[in-house]
Amino acid sequence: MSVTLILGLQWGDEGKGKIVDLLAEDYEYIVRFNGGDNAGHTVRKGDEEFKLHLVPSGVFYPDKTKVIGNGVVVNPETLVSEIEMAESRGYPMKRLFVSSDAHIVLSWHKIMDGALEQTGKIGTTKKGIGPAYSDKASRTYSIRACDLLLPEKELKEKLLRIAAHKKKLFSALGFPDFDSESVVSGLMKSAITIRPHVADTQFILNDAIAKGKSVLLEGAQGALLDIDHGTFPYVTSSNTTSGAGCTGTGIPPQKIHSVVGIAKAYTTRVGEGPFPTELTGSLGEEIRKVGAEFGTTTGRPRRCGWLDLVVLRYTCMINGVTEIALTKLDVLSNLKEIKVAVAYEIVGKKTENFPLDLPRLAKAVPVYETLPGWEGDITKCTSLADLPKNARKYVEYVENKLGTPVKIVSVGPKREETILVNP
Ligand code: IMP
């Protein structure tokens, strides 16, 4: 029996999808606990590929139980389209459960997200995530998955009451209008598909753990996008750190045995906000091209930069990371030398601690160590010993600097392009 939590240690897009899908083979329950369809990951099996935003990564395993936990905000249209897509391709979704406590993202959340972006740019995915979590926190104007089980008339009345409030608010703020009836009819239609999946997942998960089943908790986004611990305000609206694995599922902390932190061998970020090791010139562009660094959800080009150990030390600390999966090492092949930030200098003062306020972070100048690069294609390497000497040294360097074992090294997008260290 084991409960493992996986999360990204940077600003998201660390390649979690592949690692979760790889580990999913060994787990019976695969669970999302935060975020919504702002997340996006690609999972592959042979030549088959799924681009998912909401459904947990174990889509290729119909026999496994997939859970969307209470901490997730659910866009019903996205959920229905992912269920239909998987089923039409021969992967039944009968074992997908959506927490009755999960809040629903509606079209007015998206309108509000777009309108708020005009007034202060965070660079959101415009999926309505922030406004949906705001409604959850303010408690009065939110619909939860359990509401989809209400008699149709009751649900309709509830929606129309919220719609009337939103209309007043939007008109006062000069936000675009919406058609209440089409929101209602859209949700009623989605509800037909979603209803059979709604369940009290806190009980499903704790019963499973009590019976010795294995559970994989799959984090969305990355630790520095956490609303409390990230680079506020340039963050998402949920907790993306390991504690959310408990609050977003109802699994108690002492039941979680290991925390796998996913770190890309370099750093990327989408959206606005400070990024000390960003490479704004041709090298950054080259990494973006080789690493195909374009958002799965929005298609936006990702900002690219060197690996930042100041970031990783902080995110390993706050998440209690027990092991690391280092991804996309192949993207760094054929560089003459590779830089890694080991500290920052902030107005002449050196620090190894990640600055927790924006003004200090904005002034942070990375202190780099330079490592020699390696040449050639490493995608066929299946063990650390197969790697060119300098690539192996890079992995060992990261491991030593973080004092945390690197257990997985990803050397290409395919499942088999993975090194399992002492499997
Ligand atoms: P929101 O989550 O759409 O509100 O966007 C807030 C910030 O989080 C923006 O900078 C987004 O680009 C970023 N973000 C949200 N989801 C992801 C993700 O899955 N990967 C990377 N960045 C994300």
Coordinates of C-alpha atoms in Angstrom, one line a residue, residues 36-335:
G36 CA -9.0 23.1 -13.2
D37 CA -8.7 23.0 -17.0
N38 CA -6.0 25.7 -16.8
A39 CA -3.7 22.7 -16.5
G40 CA -2.8 20.8 -19.6
H41 CA -0.7 17.7 -20.2
T42 CA 0.0 15.3 -22.9
V43 CA 0.1 11.6 -22.2
R44 CA 1.3 9.1 -24.8
K45 CA 1.2 5.4 -25.2
G46 CA 2.9 4.1 -28.3
D47 CA 1.7 6.3 -31.1
E48 CA -1.4 7.3 -29.2
E49 CA -1.6 10.7 -27.6
F50 CA -4.1 12.4 -25.3
K51 CA -4.1 16.1 -24.5
L52 CA -5.9 16.4 -21.1
H53 CA -6.9 19.3 -19.0
L54 CA -9.1 17.9 -16.3
V55 CA -9.2 14.1 -16.3
P56 CA -6.4 12.5 -14.3
S57 CA -3.5 11.1 -16.3
G58 CA -4.4 7.4 -16.0
V59 CA -6.7 7.7 -19.0
F60 CA -5.0 4.7 -20.7
Y61 CA -5.9 2.4 -17.9
P62 CA -9.7 1.8 -17.8
D63 CA -9.5 -0.5 -14.8
K64 CA -7.9 2.1 -12.6
T65 CA -10.0 4.5 -10.5
K66 CA -9.6 8.1 -11.6
V67 CA -10.7 10.8 -9.1
I68 CA -11.3 14.5 -9.5
G69 CA -11.0 15.7 -5.9
N70 CA -12.9 18.4 -4.1
G71 CA -10.0 20.9 -4.5
V72 CA -10.4 20.9 -8.3
V73 CA -12.7 23.4 -10.1
V74 CA -14.5 21.6 -12.9
N75 CA -15.4 23.1 -16.2
P76 CA -18.3 20.9 -17.2
E77 CA -17.9 21.3 -21.0
T78 CA -14.2 20.3 -20.8
L79 CA -15.0 17.3 -18.6
V80 CA -17.7 16.1 -20.9
S81 CA -15.5 16.5 -24.0
E82 CA -12.6 14.5 -22.3
I83 CA -14.9 11.7 -21.2
E84 CA -16.4 11.5 -24.7
M85 CA -13.0 11.6 -26.4
A86 CA -11.6 8.9 -24.2
E87 CA -14.6 6.6 -24.6
S88 CA -14.8 7.1 -28.3
R89 CA -11.2 6.0 -28.5
G90 CA -11.9 2.8 -26.6
Y91 CA -11.0 3.9 -23.0
P92 CA -14.1 3.5 -20.8
M93 CA -14.4 6.2 -18.1
K94 CA -16.8 4.2 -15.9
R95 CA -14.2 4.4 -13.1
L96 CA -14.0 8.2 -13.1
F97 CA -15.4 9.9 -10.0
V98 CA -15.9 13.6 -9.5
S99 CA -16.1 14.9 -5.9
S100 CA -19.5 16.1 -5.0
D101 CA -17.7 19.0 -3.3
A102 CA -15.8 20.2 -6.4
H103 CA -17.0 23.6 -7.6
I104 CA -18.1 24.2 -11.1
V105 CA -16.6 26.7 -13.6
L106 CA -19.3 28.5 -15.6
S107 CA -19.1 30.8 -18.5
W108 CA -19.5 34.0 -16.4
H109 CA -16.2 33.0 -14.7
K110 CA -14.5 33.0 -18.0
I111 CA -15.9 36.4 -19.0
M112 CA -14.8 37.8 -15.6
D113 CA -11.3 36.3 -16.0
G114 CA -10.9 37.9 -19.4
A115 CA -12.3 41.2 -18.2
L116 CA -10.0 41.3 -15.1
E117 CA -7.0 40.6 -17.3
Q118 CA -7.8 43.9 -19.1
T119 CA -7.4 45.7 -15.8
G120 CA -4.3 44.1 -14.4
K121 CA -2.3 41.6 -16.3
I122 CA -1.5 38.3 -14.6
G123 CA -1.3 36.4 -17.9
T124 CA -4.0 33.9 -16.9
T125 CA -5.2 31.1 -19.1
K126 CA -8.6 32.9 -19.2
K127 CA -10.3 29.6 -18.2
G128 CA -12.2 31.3 -15.4
I129 CA -10.2 29.6 -12.7
G130 CA -9.6 32.7 -10.5
P131 CA -13.2 33.8 -10.5
A132 CA -14.4 30.3 -9.8
Y133 CA -12.2 29.9 -6.8
S134 CA -13.3 33.5 -5.7
D135 CA -16.9 32.3 -5.8
K136 CA -16.0 29.2 -3.8
A137 CA -14.3 31.3 -1.1
S138 CA -17.1 33.8 -1.0
R139 CA -19.6 30.9 -0.6
T140 CA -22.8 32.5 -1.9
Y141 CA -22.6 32.3 -5.6
S142 CA -21.1 29.0 -6.5
I143 CA -22.4 25.7 -7.9
R144 CA -20.9 22.4 -6.8
A145 CA -20.9 19.0 -8.5
C146 CA -23.4 17.8 -5.8
D147 CA -25.8 20.5 -7.2
L148 CA -26.0 18.6 -10.5
L149 CA -27.8 15.9 -8.6
L150 CA -30.6 18.3 -7.5
P151 CA -34.0 18.1 -9.2
E152 CA -33.8 20.0 -12.4
K153 CA -36.1 22.8 -11.3
E154 CA -34.1 23.5 -8.2
L155 CA -30.8 23.6 -10.0
K156 CA -32.3 25.9 -12.6
E157 CA -33.6 28.3 -9.9
K158 CA -30.2 28.3 -8.2
L159 CA -28.4 29.0 -11.4
L160 CA -30.8 31.8 -12.4
R161 CA -30.4 33.4 -9.0
I162 CA -26.6 33.5 -9.4
A163 CA -26.9 34.6 -13.0
A164 CA -29.1 37.6 -11.9
H165 CA -26.4 38.6 -9.4
K166 CA -23.6 38.3 -12.0
K167 CA -25.5 40.3 -14.5
K168 CA -25.9 43.2 -12.0
L169 CA -22.3 43.0 -11.1
F170 CA -21.1 42.8 -14.7
S171 CA -23.2 45.7 -15.8
A172 CA -21.9 47.9 -13.0
L173 CA -18.3 47.0 -13.8
G174 CA -18.8 47.3 -17.6
F175 CA -18.0 43.6 -18.2
P176 CA -19.5 41.8 -21.2
D177 CA -23.0 40.4 -20.8
F178 CA -24.1 36.7 -21.2
D179 CA -27.3 34.8 -21.9
S180 CA -28.5 33.2 -18.7
E181 CA -30.7 30.7 -20.5
S182 CA -27.8 29.3 -22.5
V183 CA -25.7 28.9 -19.4
V184 CA -28.6 27.0 -17.8
S185 CA -29.2 24.8 -20.8
G186 CA -25.5 24.2 -21.3
L187 CA -25.1 23.0 -17.7
M188 CA -28.2 20.9 -17.9
K189 CA -26.8 19.1 -21.0
S190 CA -23.4 18.5 -19.4
A191 CA -25.0 17.3 -16.2
I192 CA -26.5 14.3 -18.0
T193 CA -22.9 13.0 -18.7
I194 CA -21.4 14.1 -15.4
R195 CA -24.1 13.0 -13.0
P196 CA -23.2 9.3 -12.9
H197 CA -19.6 10.2 -12.0
V198 CA -20.4 12.5 -9.0
A199 CA -19.5 10.8 -5.7
D200 CA -18.4 11.4 -2.1
T201 CA -14.7 10.9 -3.1
Q202 CA -13.4 11.5 0.4
F203 CA -14.9 8.2 1.4
I204 CA -13.9 6.4 -1.8
L205 CA -10.3 7.4 -1.2
N206 CA -10.1 6.7 2.5
D207 CA -11.8 3.4 2.1
A208 CA -9.3 2.5 -0.6
I209 CA -6.4 3.4 1.6
A210 CA -7.8 1.5 4.5
K211 CA -8.0 -1.6 2.2
G212 CA -4.4 -1.2 1.3
K213 CA -4.9 0.2 -2.2
S214 CA -2.3 2.3 -3.8
V215 CA -3.1 6.0 -4.6
L216 CA -1.3 8.5 -6.8
L217 CA -2.0 12.2 -6.2
E218 CA -1.4 14.2 -9.2
G219 CA -0.7 17.9 -8.7
A220 CA -1.4 20.5 -11.4
Q221 CA 0.6 23.6 -12.2
G222 CA 3.8 24.0 -10.2
A223 CA 4.8 25.0 -6.6
L224 CA 5.7 28.6 -7.5
L225 CA 2.2 29.1 -8.9
D226 CA 0.8 28.3 -5.4
I227 CA -1.5 31.1 -4.2
D228 CA 0.2 31.2 -0.8
H229 CA 3.7 30.1 -1.4
G230 CA 4.2 31.2 -5.1
T231 CA 5.2 34.5 -6.7
F232 CA 2.0 36.3 -5.8
P233 CA 0.1 37.9 -7.6
Y234 CA 1.6 36.0 -10.6
V235 CA 0.2 32.7 -9.4
T236 CA -2.9 30.6 -10.0
S237 CA -5.8 30.7 -7.6
S238 CA -5.4 27.3 -5.9
N239 CA -2.8 25.7 -3.6
T240 CA -0.4 23.8 -5.9
T241 CA 1.8 22.5 -3.1
S242 CA 1.8 19.2 -1.3
G243 CA -0.6 20.3 1.5
A244 CA -3.3 20.6 -1.1
G245 CA -3.0 16.9 -1.7
C246 CA -4.8 16.6 1.7
T247 CA -7.2 19.5 1.6
G248 CA -8.1 18.8 -2.1
T249 CA -8.9 15.2 -1.5
G250 CA -9.7 14.6 2.2
I251 CA -6.7 12.2 2.6
P252 CA -5.0 12.9 5.9
P253 CA -1.3 14.0 5.8
Q254 CA 0.2 10.9 7.6
K255 CA -1.2 8.7 4.9
I256 CA 1.0 10.2 2.2
H257 CA 4.3 8.2 2.0
S258 CA 6.3 10.0 -0.6
V259 CA 6.4 13.2 -2.5
V260 CA 7.9 13.1 -6.0
G261 CA 9.0 16.6 -7.1
I262 CA 9.2 17.0 -10.9
A263 CA 11.9 19.5 -12.0
K264 CA 12.6 20.3 -15.6
A265 CA 16.4 20.3 -16.3
Y266 CA 16.0 24.0 -17.1
T267 CA 13.2 26.4 -16.2
T268 CA 10.2 27.7 -18.0
R269 CA 7.3 30.0 -17.2
V270 CA 4.1 31.1 -19.0
G271 CA 2.4 34.3 -18.2
E272 CA 3.7 37.4 -16.4
G273 CA 5.9 37.7 -13.3
P274 CA 9.6 37.7 -12.4
F275 CA 11.9 34.9 -13.6
P276 CA 15.5 35.5 -12.5
T277 CA 17.2 32.9 -14.8
E278 CA 15.2 33.8 -17.9
L279 CA 17.1 33.8 -21.2
T280 CA 15.6 36.5 -23.3
G281 CA 18.0 36.1 -26.3
S282 CA 18.6 33.5 -29.0
L283 CA 19.6 30.8 -26.5
G284 CA 16.2 31.1 -24.8
E285 CA 14.6 30.8 -28.2
E286 CA 16.7 27.8 -29.1
I287 CA 15.7 26.0 -25.9
R288 CA 12.0 26.8 -26.6
K289 CA 12.3 25.3 -30.1
V290 CA 14.2 22.2 -29.1
G291 CA 12.0 21.7 -26.0
A292 CA 8.7 22.5 -27.9
E293 CA 7.9 24.9 -25.1
F294 CA 4.5 26.1 -26.1
G295 CA 1.5 25.8 -23.7
T296 CA -0.8 22.8 -24.0
T297 CA -3.8 24.9 -22.8
T298 CA -3.2 28.2 -24.5
G299 CA -0.5 27.5 -27.1
R300 CA 1.5 30.5 -25.7
P301 CA 5.3 30.4 -26.1
R302 CA 6.9 29.6 -22.7
R303 CA 9.7 31.8 -21.4
C304 CA 12.8 29.7 -21.0
G305 CA 15.9 30.0 -18.8
W306 CA 18.6 28.1 -16.8
L307 CA 17.9 25.7 -14.0
D308 CA 17.4 27.6 -10.7
L309 CA 18.5 25.8 -7.6
V310 CA 17.3 28.7 -5.4
V311 CA 13.8 27.9 -6.6
L312 CA 14.2 24.1 -6.2
R313 CA 15.7 24.3 -2.7
Y314 CA 12.7 26.3 -1.6
T315 CA 10.1 24.2 -3.3
C316 CA 11.7 20.9 -2.1
M317 CA 11.5 22.4 1.4
I318 CA 7.9 23.5 1.5
N319 CA 6.6 20.3 -0.2
G320 CA 8.7 17.8 1.7
V321 CA 10.0 16.3 -1.5
T322 CA 11.4 12.8 -1.0
E323 CA 12.6 12.2 -4.5
I324 CA 13.1 14.0 -7.8
A325 CA 12.2 13.3 -11.3
L326 CA 14.4 15.4 -13.6
T327 CA 12.7 15.9 -17.0
K328 CA 13.7 17.0 -20.5
L329 CA 17.4 16.5 -19.9
D330 CA 17.7 15.7 -23.7
V331 CA 16.8 19.4 -24.5
L332 CA 20.1 20.5 -23.0
S333 CA 22.2 18.2 -25.2
N334 CA 24.7 19.8 -27.6
L335 CA 25.2 23.0 -25.5

